Short mmCIF file of C-alpha atoms and ligand atoms in Angstrom, two decimals:
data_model
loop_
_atom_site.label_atom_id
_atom_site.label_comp_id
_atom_site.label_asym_id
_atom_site.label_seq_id
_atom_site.Cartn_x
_atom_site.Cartn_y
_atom_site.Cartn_z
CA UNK X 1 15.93 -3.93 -8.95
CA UNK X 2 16.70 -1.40 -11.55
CA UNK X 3 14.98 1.84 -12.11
CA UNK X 4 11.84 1.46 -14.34
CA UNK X 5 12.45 2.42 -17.91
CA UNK X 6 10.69 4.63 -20.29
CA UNK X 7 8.61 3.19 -23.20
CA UNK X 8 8.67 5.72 -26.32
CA UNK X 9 5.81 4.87 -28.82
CA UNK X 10 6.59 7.22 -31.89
CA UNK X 11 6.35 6.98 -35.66
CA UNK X 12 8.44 10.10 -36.41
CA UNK X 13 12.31 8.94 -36.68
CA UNK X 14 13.94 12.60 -36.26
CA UNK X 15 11.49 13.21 -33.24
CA UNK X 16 12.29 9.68 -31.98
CA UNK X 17 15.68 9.70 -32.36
CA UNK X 18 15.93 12.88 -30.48
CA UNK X 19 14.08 11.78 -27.34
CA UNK X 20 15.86 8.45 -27.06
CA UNK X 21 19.43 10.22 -27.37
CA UNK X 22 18.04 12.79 -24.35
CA UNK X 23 16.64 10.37 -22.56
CA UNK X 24 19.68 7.87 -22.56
CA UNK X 25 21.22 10.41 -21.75
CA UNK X 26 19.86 11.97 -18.52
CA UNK X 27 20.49 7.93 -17.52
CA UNK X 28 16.84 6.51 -18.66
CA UNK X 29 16.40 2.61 -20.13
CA UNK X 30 14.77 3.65 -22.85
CA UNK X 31 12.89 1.33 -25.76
CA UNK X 32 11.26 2.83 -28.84
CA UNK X 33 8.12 1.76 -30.90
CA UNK X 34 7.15 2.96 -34.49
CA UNK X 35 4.25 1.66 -34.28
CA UNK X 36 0.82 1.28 -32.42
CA UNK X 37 0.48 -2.18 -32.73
CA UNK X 38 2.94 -4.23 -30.52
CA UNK X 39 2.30 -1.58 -27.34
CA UNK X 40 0.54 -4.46 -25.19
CA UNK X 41 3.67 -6.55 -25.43
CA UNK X 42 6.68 -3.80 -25.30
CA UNK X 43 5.33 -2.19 -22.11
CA UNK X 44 6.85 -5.11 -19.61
CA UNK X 45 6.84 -4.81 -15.92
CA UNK X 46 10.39 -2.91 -15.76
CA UNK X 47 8.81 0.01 -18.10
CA UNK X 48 7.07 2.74 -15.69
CA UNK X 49 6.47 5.37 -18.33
CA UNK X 50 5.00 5.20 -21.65
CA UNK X 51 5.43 8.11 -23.61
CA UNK X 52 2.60 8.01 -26.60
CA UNK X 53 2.24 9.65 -29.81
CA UNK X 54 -1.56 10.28 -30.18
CA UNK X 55 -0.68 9.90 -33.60
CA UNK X 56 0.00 7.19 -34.86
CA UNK X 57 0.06 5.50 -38.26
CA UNK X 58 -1.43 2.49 -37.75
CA UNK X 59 -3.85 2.49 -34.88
CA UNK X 60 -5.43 5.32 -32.76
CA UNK X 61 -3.67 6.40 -30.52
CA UNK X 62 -6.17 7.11 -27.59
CA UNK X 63 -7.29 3.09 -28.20
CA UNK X 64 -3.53 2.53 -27.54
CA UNK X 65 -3.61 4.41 -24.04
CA UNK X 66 -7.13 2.76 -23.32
CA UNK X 67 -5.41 -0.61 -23.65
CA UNK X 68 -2.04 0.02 -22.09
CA UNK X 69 -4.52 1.57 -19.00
CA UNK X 70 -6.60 -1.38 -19.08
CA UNK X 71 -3.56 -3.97 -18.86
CA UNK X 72 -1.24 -2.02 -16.48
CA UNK X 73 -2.96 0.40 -14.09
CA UNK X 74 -0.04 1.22 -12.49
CA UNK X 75 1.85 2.58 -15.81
CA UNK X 76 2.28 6.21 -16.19
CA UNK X 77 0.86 7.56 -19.22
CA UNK X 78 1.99 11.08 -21.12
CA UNK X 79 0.90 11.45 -24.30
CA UNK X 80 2.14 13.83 -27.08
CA UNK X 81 -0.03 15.60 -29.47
CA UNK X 82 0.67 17.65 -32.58
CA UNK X 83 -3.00 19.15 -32.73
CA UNK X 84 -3.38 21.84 -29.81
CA UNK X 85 -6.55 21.17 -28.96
CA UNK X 86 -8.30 21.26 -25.59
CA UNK X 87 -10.64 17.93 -26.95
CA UNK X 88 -7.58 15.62 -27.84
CA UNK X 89 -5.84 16.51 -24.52
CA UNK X 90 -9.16 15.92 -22.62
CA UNK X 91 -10.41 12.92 -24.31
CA UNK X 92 -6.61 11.29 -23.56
CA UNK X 93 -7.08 11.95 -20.32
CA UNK X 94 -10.12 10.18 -20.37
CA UNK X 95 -8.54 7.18 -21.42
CA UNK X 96 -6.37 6.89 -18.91
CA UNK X 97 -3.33 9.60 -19.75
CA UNK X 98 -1.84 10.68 -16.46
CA UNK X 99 -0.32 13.66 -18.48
CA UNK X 100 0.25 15.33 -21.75
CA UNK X 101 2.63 17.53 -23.69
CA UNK X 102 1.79 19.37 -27.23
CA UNK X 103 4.11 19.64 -29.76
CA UNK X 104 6.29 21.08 -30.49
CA UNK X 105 7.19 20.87 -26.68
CA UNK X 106 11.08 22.41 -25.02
CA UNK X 107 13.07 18.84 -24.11
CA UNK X 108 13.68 20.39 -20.71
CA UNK X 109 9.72 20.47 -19.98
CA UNK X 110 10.02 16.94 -21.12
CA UNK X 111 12.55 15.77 -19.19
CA UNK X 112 10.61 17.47 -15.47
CA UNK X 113 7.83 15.62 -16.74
CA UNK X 114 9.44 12.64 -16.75
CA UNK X 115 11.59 12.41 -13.88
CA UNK X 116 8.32 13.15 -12.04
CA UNK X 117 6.58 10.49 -13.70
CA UNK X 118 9.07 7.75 -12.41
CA UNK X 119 9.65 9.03 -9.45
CA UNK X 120 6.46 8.18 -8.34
CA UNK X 121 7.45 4.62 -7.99
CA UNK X 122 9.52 5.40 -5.17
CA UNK X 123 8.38 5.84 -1.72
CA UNK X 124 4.71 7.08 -0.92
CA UNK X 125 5.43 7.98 2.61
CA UNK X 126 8.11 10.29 1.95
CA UNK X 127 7.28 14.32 2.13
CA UNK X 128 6.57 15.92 -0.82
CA UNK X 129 9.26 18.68 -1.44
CA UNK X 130 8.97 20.93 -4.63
CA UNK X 131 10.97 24.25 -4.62
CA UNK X 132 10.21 25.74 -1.65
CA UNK X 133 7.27 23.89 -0.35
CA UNK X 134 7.40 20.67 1.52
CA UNK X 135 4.24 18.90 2.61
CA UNK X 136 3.94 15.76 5.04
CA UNK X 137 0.90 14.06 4.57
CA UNK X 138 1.12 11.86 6.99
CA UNK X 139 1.13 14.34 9.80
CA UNK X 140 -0.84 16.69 8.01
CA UNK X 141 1.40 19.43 7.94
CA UNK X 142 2.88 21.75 5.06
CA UNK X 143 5.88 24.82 4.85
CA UNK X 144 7.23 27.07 2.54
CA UNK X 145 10.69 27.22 3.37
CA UNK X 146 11.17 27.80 6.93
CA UNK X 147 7.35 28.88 7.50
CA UNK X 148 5.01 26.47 8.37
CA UNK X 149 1.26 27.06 7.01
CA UNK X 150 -1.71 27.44 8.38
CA UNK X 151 -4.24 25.27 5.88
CA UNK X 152 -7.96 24.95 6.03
CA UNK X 153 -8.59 20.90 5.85
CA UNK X 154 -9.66 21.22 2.01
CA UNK X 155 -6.97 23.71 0.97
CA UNK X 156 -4.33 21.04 2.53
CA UNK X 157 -5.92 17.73 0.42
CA UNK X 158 -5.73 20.24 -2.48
CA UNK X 159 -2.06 20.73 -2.33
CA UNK X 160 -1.04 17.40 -1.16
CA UNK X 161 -2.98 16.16 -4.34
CA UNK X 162 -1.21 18.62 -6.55
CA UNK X 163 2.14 18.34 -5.39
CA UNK X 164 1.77 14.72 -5.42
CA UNK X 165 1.46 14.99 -9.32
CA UNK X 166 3.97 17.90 -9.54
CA UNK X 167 4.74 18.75 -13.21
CA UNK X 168 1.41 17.06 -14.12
CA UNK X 169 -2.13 18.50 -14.98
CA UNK X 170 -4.73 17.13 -12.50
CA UNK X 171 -8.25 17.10 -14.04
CA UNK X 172 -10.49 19.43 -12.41
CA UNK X 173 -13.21 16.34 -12.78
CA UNK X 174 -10.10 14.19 -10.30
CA UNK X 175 -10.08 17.26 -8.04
CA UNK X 176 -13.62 17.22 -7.25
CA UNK X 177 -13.64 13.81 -6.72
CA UNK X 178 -10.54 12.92 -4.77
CA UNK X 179 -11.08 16.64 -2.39
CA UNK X 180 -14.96 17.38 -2.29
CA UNK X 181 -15.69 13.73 -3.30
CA UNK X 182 -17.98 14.69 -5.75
CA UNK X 183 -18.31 13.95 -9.75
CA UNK X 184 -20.54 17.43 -10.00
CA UNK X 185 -19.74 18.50 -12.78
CA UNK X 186 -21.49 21.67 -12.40
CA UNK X 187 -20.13 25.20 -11.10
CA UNK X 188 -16.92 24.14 -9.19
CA UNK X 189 -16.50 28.00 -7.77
CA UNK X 190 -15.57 26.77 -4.52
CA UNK X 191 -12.52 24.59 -6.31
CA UNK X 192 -11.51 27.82 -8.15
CA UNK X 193 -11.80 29.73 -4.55
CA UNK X 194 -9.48 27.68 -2.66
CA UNK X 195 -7.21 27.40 -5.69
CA UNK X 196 -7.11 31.12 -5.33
CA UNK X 197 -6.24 30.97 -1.15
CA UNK X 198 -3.99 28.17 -1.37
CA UNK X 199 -1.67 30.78 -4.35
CA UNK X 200 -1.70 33.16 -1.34
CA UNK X 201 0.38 30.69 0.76
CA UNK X 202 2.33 28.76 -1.78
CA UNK X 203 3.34 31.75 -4.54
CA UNK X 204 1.33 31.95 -7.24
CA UNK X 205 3.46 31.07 -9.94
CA UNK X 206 3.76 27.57 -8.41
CA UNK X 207 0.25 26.59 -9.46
CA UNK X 208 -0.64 26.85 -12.90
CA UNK X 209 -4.57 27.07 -14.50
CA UNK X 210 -4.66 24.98 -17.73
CA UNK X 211 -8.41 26.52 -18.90
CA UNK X 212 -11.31 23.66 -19.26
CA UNK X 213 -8.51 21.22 -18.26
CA UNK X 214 -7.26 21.20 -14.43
CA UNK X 215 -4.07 22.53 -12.60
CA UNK X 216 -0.63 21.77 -12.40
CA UNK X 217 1.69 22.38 -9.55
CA UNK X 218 4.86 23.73 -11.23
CA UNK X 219 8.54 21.45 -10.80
CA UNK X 220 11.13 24.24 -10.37
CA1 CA U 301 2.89 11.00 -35.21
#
């Protein structure tokens, strides 16, 4: 089976033009959409990543991603936006984004993204290795380099989740669900606490705050 292939749904040709050329070249199958409209059909079973313009000329774009969602739960989603605004990003991820980038964005960022994004179709069971961390979730166990860690139970879920989606935001609303399995919505101090512990052990330029939003654990 070949790799899965990248879906680019864009209305600006220089922008679009751009991406494709990158992406083709770093290797990517990579089909392009001007429009909004035909999104449902284009996004086949060999495409694993949609990459979405929020701004589209003929439909909205966050109706786009709440379709695409809807029909193919197992699609990753990053959508673009022009307008950098904490609202757009947060009501994408409401409708199902996995992860976002604001224009104008550097390619390279782009491209971590998205080799991230389709790796994730590859093996679950596999450790997790970004930079200098490695964590095996099936035994529980985590290292930076040749040290191994010594995690509280919550502190471990945390990273495994993060690293899991390295190079993308996790909501702080998925957090609380997925660690403390809780939708309170209310003063998550204790999620900002263990954030803080779990920087001790892991460096703290690997995990990154995005304000209102969530965290993202940093692809090196
Ligand atoms: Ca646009």
């Amino acid at each position: 089976m070949s790799a899965p292939g990248v879906l680019l749904i864009e209305d600006d040709d220089a922008i679009a033009a751009g991406l494709v050329r990158v992406l083709q070249g770093q290797g990517h199958q990579v089909d392009r959409l001007a429009l909004g409209r035909n999104a449902l059909e284009a996004a086949r079973d060999d495409v694993g990543l949609v990459i979405l313009d929020l701004g589209l000329p003929d439909v909205d774009g966050l109706e786009v991603c709440r379709r695409l969602r809807h029909a193919r739960p197992d699609l990753a989603i990053l959508i673009l936006t022009a307008r950098d605004q904490e609202l757009d990003v947060v009501a994408g991820l409401d409708a199902g984004a996995d992860d976002y980038l604001v224009k104008p964005f550097r390619l390279g960022e782009l491209l971590a993204r998205v080799r991230a994004h389709l790796r994730r179709a590859g093996d679950d069971s596999a450790p997790f290795e970004v930079g200098e961390i490695r964590v095996d979730v099936g035994s529980r166990r985590a290292w930076r380099g040749e040290r191994e860690l010594a995690l509280r139970p919550k502190e471990f879920d945390l990273l495994a989740l993060l690293i899991g989606s390295a190079g993308r935001v996790v909501t702080r609303q998925r957090i609380m669900e997925e660690v403390w399995d809780t939708a309170w919505m209310g003063s998550t101090k204790t999620l900002d606490t263990h954030v803080a512990t779990l920087r001790q052990q892991v460096g703290p330029e690997t995990i990154t705050t995005l304000r209102g939003v969530g965290y993202r654990f940093e692809l090196t």
